PDB file of C-alpha atoms and ligand atoms in Angstrom:
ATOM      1  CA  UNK A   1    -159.259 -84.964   5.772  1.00 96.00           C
ATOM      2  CA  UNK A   2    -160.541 -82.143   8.141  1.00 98.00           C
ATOM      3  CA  UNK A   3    -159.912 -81.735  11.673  1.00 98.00           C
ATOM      4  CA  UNK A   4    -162.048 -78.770  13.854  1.00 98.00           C
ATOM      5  CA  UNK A   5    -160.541 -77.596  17.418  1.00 98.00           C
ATOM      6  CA  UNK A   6    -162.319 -74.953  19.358  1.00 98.00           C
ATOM      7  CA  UNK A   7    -159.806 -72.711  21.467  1.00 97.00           C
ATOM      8  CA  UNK A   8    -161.474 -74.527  24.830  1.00 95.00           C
ATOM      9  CA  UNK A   9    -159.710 -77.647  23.715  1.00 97.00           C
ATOM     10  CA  UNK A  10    -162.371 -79.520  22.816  1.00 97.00           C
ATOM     11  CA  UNK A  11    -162.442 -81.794  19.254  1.00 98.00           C
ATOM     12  CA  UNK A  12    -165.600 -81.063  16.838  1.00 98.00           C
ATOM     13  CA  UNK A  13    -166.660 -82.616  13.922  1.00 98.00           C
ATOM     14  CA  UNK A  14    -166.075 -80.418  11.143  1.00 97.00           C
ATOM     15  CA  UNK A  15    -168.795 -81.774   8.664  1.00 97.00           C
ATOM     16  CA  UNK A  16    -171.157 -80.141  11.004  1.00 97.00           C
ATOM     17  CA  UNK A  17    -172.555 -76.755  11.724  1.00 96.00           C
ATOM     18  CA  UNK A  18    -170.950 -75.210  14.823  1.00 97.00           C
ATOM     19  CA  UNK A  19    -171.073 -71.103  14.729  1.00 96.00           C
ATOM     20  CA  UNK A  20    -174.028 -68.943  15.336  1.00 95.00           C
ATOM     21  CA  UNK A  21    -175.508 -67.435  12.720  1.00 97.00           C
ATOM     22  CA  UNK A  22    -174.943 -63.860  14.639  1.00 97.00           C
ATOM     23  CA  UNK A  23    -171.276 -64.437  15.103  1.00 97.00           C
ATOM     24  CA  UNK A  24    -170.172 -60.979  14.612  1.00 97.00           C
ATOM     25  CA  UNK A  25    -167.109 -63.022  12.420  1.00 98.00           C
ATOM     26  CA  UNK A  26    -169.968 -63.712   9.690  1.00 97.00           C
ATOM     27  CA  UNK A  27    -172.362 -61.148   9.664  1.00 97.00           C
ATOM     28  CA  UNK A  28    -169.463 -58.411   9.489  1.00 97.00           C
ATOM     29  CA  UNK A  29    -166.302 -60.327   8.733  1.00 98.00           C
ATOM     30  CA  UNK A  30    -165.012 -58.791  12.417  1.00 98.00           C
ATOM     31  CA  UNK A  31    -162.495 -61.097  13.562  1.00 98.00           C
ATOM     32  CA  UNK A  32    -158.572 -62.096  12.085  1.00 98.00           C
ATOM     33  CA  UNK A  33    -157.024 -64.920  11.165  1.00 98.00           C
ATOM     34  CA  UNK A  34    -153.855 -66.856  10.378  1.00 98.00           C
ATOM     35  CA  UNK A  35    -153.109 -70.060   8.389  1.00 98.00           C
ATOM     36  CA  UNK A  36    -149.729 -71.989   9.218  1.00 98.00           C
ATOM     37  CA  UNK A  37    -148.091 -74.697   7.264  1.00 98.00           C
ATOM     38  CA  UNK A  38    -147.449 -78.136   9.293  1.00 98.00           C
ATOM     39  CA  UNK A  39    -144.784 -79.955   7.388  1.00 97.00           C
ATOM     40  CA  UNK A  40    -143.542 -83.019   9.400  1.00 94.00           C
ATOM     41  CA  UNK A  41    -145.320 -82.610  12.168  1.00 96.00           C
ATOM     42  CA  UNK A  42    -143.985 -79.042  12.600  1.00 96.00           C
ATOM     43  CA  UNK A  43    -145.891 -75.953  12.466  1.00 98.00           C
ATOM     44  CA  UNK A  44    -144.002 -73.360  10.442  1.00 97.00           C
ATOM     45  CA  UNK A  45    -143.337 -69.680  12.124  1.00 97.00           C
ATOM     46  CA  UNK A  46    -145.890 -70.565  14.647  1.00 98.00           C
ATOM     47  CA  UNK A  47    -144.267 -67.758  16.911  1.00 98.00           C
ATOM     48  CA  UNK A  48    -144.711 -65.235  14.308  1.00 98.00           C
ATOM     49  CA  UNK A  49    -147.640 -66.160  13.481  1.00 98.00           C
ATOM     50  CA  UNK A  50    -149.365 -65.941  16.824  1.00 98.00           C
ATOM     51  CA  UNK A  51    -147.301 -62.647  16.811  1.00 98.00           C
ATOM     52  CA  UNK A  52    -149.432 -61.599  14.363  1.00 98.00           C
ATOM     53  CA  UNK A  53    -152.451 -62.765  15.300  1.00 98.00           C
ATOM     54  CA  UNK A  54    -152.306 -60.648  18.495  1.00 98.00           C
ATOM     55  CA  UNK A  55    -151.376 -57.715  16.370  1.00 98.00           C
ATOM     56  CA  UNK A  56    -154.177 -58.264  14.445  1.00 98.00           C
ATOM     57  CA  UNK A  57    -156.508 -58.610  17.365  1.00 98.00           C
ATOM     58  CA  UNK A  58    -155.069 -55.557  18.656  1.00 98.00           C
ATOM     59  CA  UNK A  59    -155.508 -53.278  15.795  1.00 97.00           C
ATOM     60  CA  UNK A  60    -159.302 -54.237  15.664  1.00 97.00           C
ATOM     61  CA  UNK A  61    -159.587 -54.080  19.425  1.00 97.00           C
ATOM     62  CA  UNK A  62    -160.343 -57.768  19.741  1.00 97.00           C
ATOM     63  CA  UNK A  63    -158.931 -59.016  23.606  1.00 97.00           C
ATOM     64  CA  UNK A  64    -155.765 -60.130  23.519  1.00 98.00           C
ATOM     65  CA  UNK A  65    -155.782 -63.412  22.113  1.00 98.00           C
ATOM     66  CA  UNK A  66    -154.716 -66.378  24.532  1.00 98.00           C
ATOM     67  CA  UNK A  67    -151.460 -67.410  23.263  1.00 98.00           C
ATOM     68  CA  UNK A  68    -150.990 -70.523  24.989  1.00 98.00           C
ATOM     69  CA  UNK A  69    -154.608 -71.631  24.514  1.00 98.00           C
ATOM     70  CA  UNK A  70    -153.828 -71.234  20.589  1.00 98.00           C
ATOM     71  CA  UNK A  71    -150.257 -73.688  20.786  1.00 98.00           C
ATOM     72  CA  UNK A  72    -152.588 -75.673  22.472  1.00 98.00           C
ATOM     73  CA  UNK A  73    -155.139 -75.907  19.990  1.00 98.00           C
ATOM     74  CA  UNK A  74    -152.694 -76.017  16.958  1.00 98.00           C
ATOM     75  CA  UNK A  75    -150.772 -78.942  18.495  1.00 98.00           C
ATOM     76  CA  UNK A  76    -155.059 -80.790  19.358  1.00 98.00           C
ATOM     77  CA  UNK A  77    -154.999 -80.430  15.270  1.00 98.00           C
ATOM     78  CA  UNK A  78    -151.717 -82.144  14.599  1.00 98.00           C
ATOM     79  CA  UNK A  79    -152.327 -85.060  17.118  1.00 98.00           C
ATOM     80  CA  UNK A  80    -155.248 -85.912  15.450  1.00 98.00           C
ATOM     81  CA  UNK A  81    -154.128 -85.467  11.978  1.00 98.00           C
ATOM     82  CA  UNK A  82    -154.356 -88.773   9.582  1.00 97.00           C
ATOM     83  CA  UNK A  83    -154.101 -86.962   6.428  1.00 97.00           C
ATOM     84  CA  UNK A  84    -151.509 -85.901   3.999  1.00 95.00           C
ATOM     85  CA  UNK A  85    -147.831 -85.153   5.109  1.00 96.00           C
ATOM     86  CA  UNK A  86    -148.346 -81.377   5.048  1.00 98.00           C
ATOM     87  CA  UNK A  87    -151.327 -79.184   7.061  1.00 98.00           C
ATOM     88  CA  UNK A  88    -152.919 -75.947   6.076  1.00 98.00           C
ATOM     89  CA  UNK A  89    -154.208 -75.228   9.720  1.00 98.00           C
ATOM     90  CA  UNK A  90    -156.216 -71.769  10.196  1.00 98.00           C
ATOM     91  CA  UNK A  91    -157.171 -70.345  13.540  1.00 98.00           C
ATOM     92  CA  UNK A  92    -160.065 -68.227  13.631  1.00 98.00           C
ATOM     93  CA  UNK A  93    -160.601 -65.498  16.540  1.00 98.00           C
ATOM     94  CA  UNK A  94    -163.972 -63.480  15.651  1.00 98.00           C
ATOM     95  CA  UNK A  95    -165.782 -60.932  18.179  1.00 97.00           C
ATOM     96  CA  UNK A  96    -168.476 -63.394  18.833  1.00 97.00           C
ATOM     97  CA  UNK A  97    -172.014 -63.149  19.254  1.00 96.00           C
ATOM     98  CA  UNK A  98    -173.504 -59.634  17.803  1.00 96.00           C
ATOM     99  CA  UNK A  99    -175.586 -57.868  20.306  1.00 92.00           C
ATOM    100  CA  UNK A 100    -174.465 -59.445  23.833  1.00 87.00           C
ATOM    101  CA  UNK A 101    -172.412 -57.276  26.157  1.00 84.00           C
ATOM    102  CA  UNK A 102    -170.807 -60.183  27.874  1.00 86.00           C
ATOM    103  CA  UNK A 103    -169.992 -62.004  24.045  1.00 84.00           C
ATOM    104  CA  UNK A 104    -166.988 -64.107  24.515  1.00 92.00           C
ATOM    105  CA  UNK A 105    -164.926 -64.379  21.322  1.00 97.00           C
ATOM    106  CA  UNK A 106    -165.008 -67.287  19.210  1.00 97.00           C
ATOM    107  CA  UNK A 107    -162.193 -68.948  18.144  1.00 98.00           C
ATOM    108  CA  UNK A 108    -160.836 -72.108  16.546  1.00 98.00           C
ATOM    109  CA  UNK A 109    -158.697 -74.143  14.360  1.00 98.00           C
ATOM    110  CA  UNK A 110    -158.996 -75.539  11.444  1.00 98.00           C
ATOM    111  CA  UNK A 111    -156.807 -78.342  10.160  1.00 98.00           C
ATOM    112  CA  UNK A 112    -157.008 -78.698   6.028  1.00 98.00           C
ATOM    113  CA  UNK A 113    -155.051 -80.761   3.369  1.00 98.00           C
ATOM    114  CA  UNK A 114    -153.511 -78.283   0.511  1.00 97.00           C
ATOM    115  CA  UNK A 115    -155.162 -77.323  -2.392  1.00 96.00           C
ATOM    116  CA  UNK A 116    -154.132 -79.694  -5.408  1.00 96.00           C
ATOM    117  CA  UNK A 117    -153.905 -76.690  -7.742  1.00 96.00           C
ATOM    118  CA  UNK A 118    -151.371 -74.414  -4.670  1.00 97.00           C
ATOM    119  CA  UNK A 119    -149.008 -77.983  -5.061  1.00 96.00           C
ATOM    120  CA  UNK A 120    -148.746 -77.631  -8.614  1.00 97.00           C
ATOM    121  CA  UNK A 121    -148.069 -73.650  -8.635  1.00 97.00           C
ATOM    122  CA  UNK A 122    -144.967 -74.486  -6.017  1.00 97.00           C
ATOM    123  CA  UNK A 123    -143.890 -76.669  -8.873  1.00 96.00           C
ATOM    124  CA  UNK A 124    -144.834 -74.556 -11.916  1.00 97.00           C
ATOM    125  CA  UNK A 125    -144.890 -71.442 -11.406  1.00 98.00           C
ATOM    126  CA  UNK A 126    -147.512 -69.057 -12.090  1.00 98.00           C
ATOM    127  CA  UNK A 127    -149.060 -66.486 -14.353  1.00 98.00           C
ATOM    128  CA  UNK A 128    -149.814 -63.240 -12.733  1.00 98.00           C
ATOM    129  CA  UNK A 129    -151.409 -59.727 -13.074  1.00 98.00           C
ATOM    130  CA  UNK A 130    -151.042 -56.346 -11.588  1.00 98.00           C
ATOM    131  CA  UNK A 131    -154.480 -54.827  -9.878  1.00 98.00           C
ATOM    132  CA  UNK A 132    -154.393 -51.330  -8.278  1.00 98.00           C
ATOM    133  CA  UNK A 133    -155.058 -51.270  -4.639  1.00 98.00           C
ATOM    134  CA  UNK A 134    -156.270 -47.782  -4.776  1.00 97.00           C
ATOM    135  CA  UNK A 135    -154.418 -47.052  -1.548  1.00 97.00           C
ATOM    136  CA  UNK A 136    -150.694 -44.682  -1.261  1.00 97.00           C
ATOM    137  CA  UNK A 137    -147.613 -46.150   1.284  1.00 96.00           C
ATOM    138  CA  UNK A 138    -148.194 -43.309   3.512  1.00 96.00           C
ATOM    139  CA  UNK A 139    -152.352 -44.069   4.441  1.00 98.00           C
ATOM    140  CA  UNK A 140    -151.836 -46.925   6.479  1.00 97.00           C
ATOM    141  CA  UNK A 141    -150.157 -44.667   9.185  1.00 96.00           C
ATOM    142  CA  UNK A 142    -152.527 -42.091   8.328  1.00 97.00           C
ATOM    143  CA  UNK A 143    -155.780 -43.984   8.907  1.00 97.00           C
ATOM    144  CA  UNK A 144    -154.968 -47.026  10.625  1.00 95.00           C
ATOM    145  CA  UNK A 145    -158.862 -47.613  11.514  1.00 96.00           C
ATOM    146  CA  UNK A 146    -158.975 -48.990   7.950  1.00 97.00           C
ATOM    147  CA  UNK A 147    -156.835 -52.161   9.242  1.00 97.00           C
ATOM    148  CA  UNK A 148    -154.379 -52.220   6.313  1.00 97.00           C
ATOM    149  CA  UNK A 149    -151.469 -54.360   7.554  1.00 95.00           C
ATOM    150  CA  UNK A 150    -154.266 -56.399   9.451  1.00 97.00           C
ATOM    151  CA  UNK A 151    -155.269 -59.649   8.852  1.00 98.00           C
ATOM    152  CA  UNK A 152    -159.038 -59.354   9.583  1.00 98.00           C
ATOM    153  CA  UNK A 153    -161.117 -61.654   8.202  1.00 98.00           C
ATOM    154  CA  UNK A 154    -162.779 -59.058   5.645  1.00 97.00           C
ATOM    155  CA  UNK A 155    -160.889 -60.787   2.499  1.00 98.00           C
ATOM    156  CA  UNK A 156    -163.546 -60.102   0.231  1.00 97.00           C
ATOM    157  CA  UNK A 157    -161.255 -57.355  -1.794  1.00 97.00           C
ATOM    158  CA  UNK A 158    -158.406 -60.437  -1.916  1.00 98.00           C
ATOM    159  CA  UNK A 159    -161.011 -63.313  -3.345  1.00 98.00           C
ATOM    160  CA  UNK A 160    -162.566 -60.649  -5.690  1.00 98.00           C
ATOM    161  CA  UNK A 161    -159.049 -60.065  -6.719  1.00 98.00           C
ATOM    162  CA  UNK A 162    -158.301 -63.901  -7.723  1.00 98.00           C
ATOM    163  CA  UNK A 163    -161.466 -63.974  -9.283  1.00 98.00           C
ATOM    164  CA  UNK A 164    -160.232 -60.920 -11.914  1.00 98.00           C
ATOM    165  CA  UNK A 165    -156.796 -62.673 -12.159  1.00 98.00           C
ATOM    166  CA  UNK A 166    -158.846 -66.084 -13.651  1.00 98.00           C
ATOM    167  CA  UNK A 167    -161.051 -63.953 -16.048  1.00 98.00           C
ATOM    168  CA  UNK A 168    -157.737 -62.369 -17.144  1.00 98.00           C
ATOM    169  CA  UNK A 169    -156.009 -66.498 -17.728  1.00 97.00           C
ATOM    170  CA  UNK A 170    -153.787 -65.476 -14.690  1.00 98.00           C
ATOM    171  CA  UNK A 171    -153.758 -67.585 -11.370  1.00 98.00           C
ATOM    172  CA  UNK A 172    -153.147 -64.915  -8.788  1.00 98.00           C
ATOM    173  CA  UNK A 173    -152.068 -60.668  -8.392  1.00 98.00           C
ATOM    174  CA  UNK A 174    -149.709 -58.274  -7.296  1.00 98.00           C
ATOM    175  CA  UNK A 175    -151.609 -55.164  -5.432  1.00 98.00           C
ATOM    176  CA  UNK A 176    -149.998 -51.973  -6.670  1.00 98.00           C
ATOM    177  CA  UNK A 177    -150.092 -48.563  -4.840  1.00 98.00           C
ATOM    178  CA  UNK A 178    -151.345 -45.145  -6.318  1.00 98.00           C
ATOM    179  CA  UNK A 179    -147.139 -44.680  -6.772  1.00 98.00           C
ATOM    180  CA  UNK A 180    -146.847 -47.337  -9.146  1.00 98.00           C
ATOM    181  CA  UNK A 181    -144.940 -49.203  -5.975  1.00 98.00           C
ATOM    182  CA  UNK A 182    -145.446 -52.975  -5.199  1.00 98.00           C
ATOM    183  CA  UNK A 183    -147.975 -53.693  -2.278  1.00 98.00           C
ATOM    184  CA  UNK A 184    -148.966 -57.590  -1.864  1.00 98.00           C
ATOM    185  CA  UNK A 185    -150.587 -60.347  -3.152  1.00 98.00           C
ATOM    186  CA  UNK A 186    -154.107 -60.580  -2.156  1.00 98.00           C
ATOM    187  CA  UNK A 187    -152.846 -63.693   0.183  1.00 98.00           C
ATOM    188  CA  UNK A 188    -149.030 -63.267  -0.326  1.00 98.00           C
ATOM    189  CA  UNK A 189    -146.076 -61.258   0.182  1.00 98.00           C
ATOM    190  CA  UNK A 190    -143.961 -60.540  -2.830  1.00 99.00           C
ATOM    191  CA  UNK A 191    -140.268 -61.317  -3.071  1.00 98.00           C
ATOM    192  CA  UNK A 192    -137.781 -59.843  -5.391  1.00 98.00           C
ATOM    193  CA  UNK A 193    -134.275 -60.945  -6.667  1.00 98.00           C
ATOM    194  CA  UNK A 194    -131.840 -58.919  -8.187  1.00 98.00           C
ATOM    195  CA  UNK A 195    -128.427 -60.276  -8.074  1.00 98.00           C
ATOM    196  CA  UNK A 196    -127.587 -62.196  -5.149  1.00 98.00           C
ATOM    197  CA  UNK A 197    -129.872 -59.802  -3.396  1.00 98.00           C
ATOM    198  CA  UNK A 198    -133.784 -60.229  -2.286  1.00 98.00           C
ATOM    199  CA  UNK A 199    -136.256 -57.617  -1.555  1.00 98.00           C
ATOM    200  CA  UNK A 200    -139.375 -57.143  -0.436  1.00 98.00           C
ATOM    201  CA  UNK A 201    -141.608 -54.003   0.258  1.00 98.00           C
ATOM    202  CA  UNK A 202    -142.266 -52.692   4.106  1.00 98.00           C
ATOM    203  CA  UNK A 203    -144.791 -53.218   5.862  1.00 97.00           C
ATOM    204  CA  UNK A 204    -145.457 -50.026   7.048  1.00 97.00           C
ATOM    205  CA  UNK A 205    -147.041 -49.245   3.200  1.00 98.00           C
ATOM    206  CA  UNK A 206    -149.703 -51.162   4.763  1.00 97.00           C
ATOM    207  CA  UNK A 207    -149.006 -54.555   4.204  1.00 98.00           C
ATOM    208  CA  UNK A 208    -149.152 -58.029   6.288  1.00 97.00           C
ATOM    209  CA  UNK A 209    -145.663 -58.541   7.355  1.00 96.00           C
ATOM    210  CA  UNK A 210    -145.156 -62.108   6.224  1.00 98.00           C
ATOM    211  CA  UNK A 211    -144.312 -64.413   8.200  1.00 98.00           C
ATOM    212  CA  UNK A 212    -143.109 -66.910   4.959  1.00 98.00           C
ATOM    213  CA  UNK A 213    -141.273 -63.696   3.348  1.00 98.00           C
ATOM    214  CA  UNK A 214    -139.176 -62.883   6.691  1.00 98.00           C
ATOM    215  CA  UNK A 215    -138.411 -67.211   7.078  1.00 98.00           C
ATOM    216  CA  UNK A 216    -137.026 -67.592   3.200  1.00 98.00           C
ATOM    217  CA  UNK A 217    -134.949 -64.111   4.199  1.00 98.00           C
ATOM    218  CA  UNK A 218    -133.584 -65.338   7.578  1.00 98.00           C
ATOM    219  CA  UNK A 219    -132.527 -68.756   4.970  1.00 98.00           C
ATOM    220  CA  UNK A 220    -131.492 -67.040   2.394  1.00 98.00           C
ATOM    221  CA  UNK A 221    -129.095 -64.464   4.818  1.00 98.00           C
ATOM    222  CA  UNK A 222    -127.945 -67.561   6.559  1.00 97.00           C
ATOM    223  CA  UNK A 223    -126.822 -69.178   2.634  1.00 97.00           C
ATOM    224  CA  UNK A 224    -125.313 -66.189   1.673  1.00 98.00           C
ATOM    225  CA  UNK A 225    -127.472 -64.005   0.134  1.00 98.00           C
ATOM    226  CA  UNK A 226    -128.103 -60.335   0.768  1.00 98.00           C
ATOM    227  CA  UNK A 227    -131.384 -59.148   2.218  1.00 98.00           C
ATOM    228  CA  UNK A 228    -133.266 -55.594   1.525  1.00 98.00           C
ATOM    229  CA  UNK A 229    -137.114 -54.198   3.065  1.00 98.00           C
ATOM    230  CA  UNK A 230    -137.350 -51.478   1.020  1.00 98.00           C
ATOM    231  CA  UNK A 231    -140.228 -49.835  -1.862  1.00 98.00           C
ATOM    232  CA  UNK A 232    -140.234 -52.214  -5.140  1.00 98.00           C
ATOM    233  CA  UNK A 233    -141.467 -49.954  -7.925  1.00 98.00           C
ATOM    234  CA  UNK A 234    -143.868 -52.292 -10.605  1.00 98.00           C
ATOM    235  CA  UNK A 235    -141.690 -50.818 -13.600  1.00 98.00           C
ATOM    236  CA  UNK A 236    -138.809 -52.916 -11.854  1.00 98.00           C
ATOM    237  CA  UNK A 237    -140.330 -56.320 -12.158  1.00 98.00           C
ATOM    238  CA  UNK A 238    -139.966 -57.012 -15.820  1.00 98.00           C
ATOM    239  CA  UNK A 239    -135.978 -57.001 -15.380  1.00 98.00           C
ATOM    240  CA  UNK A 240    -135.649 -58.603 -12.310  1.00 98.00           C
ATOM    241  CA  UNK A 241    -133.923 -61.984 -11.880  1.00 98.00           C
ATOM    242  CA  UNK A 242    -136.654 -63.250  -9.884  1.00 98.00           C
ATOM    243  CA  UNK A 243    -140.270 -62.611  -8.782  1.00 98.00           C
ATOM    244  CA  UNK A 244    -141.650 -64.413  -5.723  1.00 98.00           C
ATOM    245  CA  UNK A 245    -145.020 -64.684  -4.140  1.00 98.00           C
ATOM    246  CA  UNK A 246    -144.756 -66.594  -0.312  1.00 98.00           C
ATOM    247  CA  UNK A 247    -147.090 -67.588   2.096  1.00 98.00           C
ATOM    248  CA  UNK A 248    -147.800 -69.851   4.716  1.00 98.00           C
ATOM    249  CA  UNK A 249    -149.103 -72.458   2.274  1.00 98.00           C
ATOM    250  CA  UNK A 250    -147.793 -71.703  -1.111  1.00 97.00           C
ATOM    251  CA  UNK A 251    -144.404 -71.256   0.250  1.00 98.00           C
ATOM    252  CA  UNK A 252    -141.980 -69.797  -2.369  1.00 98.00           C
ATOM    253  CA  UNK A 253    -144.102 -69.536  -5.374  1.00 98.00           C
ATOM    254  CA  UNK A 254    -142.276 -68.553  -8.814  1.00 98.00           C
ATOM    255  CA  UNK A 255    -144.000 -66.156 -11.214  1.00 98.00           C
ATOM    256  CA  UNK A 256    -143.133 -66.944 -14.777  1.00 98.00           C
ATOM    257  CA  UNK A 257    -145.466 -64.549 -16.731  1.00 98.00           C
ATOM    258  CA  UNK A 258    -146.618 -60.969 -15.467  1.00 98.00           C
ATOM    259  CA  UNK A 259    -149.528 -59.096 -17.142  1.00 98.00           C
ATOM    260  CA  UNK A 260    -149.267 -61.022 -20.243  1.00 98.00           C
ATOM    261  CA  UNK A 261    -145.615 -60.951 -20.740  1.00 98.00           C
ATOM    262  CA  UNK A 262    -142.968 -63.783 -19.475  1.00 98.00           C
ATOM    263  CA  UNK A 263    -140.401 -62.684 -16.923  1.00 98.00           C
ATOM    264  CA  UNK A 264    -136.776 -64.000 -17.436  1.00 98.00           C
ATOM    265  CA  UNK A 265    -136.166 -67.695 -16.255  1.00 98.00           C
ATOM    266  CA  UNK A 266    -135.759 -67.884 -12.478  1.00 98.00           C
ATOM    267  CA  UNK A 267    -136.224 -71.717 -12.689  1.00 98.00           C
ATOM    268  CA  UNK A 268    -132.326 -71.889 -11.288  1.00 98.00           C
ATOM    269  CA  UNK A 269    -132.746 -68.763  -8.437  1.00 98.00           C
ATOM    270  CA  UNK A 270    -136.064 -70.046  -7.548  1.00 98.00           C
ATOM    271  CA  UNK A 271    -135.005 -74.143  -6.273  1.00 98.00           C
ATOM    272  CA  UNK A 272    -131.911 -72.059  -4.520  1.00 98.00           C
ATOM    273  CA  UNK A 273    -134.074 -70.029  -2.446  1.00 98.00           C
ATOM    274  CA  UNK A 274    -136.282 -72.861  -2.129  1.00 97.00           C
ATOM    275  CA  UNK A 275    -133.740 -75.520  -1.025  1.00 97.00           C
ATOM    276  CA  UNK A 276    -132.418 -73.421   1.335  1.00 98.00           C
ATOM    277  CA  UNK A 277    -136.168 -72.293   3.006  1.00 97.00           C
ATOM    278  CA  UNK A 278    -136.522 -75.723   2.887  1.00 96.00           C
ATOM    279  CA  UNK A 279    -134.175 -77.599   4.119  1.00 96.00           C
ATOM    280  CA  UNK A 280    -134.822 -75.837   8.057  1.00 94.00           C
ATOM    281  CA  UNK A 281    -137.528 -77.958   8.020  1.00 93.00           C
ATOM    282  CA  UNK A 282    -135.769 -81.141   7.286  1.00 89.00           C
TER     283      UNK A 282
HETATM  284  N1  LIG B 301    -150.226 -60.811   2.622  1.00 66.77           N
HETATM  285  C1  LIG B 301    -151.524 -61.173   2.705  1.00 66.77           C
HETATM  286  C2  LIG B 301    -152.581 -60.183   2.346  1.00 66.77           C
HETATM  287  C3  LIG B 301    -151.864 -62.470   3.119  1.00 66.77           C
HETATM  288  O1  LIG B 301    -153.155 -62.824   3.214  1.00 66.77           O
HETATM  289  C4  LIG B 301    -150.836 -63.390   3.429  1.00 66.77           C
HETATM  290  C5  LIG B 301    -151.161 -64.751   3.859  1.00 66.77           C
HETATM  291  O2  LIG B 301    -152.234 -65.250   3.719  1.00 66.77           O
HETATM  292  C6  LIG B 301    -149.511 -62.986   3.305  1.00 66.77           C
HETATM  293  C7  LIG B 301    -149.233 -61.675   2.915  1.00 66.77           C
HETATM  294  C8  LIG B 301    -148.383 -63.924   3.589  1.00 66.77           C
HETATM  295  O3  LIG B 301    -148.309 -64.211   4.941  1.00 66.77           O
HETATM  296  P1  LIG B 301    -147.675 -65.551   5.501  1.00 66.77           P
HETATM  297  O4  LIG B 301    -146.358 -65.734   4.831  1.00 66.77           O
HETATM  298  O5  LIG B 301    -147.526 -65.294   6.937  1.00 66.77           O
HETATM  299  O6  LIG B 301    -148.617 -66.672   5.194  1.00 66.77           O
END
């Protein structure tokens, strides 16, 4: 089950072809994006994530995205929704048409069920592998004209990435900086848990602030726990209690194994943090 919105309102049929072939969004990957979890009915962080998106659009020097044309268009893709309980939707805002002064930019959303294999890695856990990044905290506020922190639609890096996790029998990757610190995943923020404590790296290294990681903190302040954006070296990870990829659609995703090795059992820490991220939503 599929549903396709453009950002005019209007329905489309998403088995069929729709964007110019010299959408500046395909030929050059120019344009961001966001995907937001529906569970219920309700789309997740859809404030943050339109947040974002305008962040996003303003760090490329898209226009400002039309925030109440985009609730609209989420809320087209619900109502017509007759899938599965949950919804992966992704809205796409791209610079439009290459070559025409007066291009307009493209955007829509894009209502998905979730990846069978994503369900069973909530579940599971994962396997996972460090990759270096290549890039140091401080060059994101450096040279911002290389977008780090933005996300643009240029994820080639981040699928090339998965595709070196598989060849290695992992399922996804931590990014790690020049300074042996903890970046990202290539779709993911990563979570840490020491103690009753969580932490996560800051944005400002050049990283998506995510909006999954900041929900599961808010829950996890509000159950008790403590709360820390600060560096994560890699050399930490092996000892930690627990190590967490989240995103929109994978939501709090356990790593059991890290380059090869298993991590200690989080099995218990994990369904706490979980429950509690959860249970807003119920
Ligand atoms: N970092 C990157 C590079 C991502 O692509 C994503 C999501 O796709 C995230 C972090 C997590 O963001 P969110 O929790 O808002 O989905």
């Amino acid at each position: 089950m599929r549903v396709l919105a453009f950002l005019d309102g209007t329905l489309a049929d998403p088995d069929e072809a729709h964007i110019r072939v010299d959408d500046l969004g395909l030929l050059r990957g120019d344009g961001v994006f966001e995907t937001i979890l529906v569970t219920g009915g309700t789309p997740r962080e859809l404030g943050p994530h339109l947040d974002r998106l305008a962040r996003s659009a303003a760090m490329m020097d898209l226009p400002q995205p039309d925030r109440a044309a985009w609730e609209r268009v989420t809320q087209l893709v619900i109502d017509n929704w007759s899938g599965g309980p949950e919804i992966a939707v992704k809205l796409v805002y791209t610079r439009g048409v290459d070559g025409d002064p007066n291009a307009t930019p493209t955007g829509f959303a894009l209502g998905m069920e979730i990846d069978e294999k994503v369900k069973r890695a909530r579940v599971e856990g994962i396997a996972a592998i460090t990759l270096d990044r290549g890039i140091d905290p401080g060059l994101a506020g450096r040279a911002p004209w290389l977008l780090l922190g933005a996300k643009s639609l240029s994820y080639a890096i981040n699928m090339a990435a998965g595709r070196e996790a598989a060849r290695r029998g992992a399922a996804d990757v931590i990014f790690t900086a020049t300074d042996g610190s903890v970046l990202e995943g290539p779709t993911s923020s990563v979570i840490v848990v020491r103690g009753r404590t969580l932490y996560t790296p800051p944005a400002t290294i050049g990283i998506l602030p995510g909006t999954t990681q900041g929900d599961v903190f808010r829950a996890a302040e509000r159950g008790g726990w403590g709360t820390k954006v600060e560096p994560i070296m890699v050399s930490e990870l092996p000892s930690a209690d627990g190590v967490f990829l989240a995103s929109s659609v994978r939501k709090l995703t356990r790593m059991h194994t890290l380059d090869g090795a298993a991590l200690p059992d989080s099995t218990a820490v994990h369904a706490e943090l979980a429950e509690l991220y959860d249970a807003q939503y119920r």
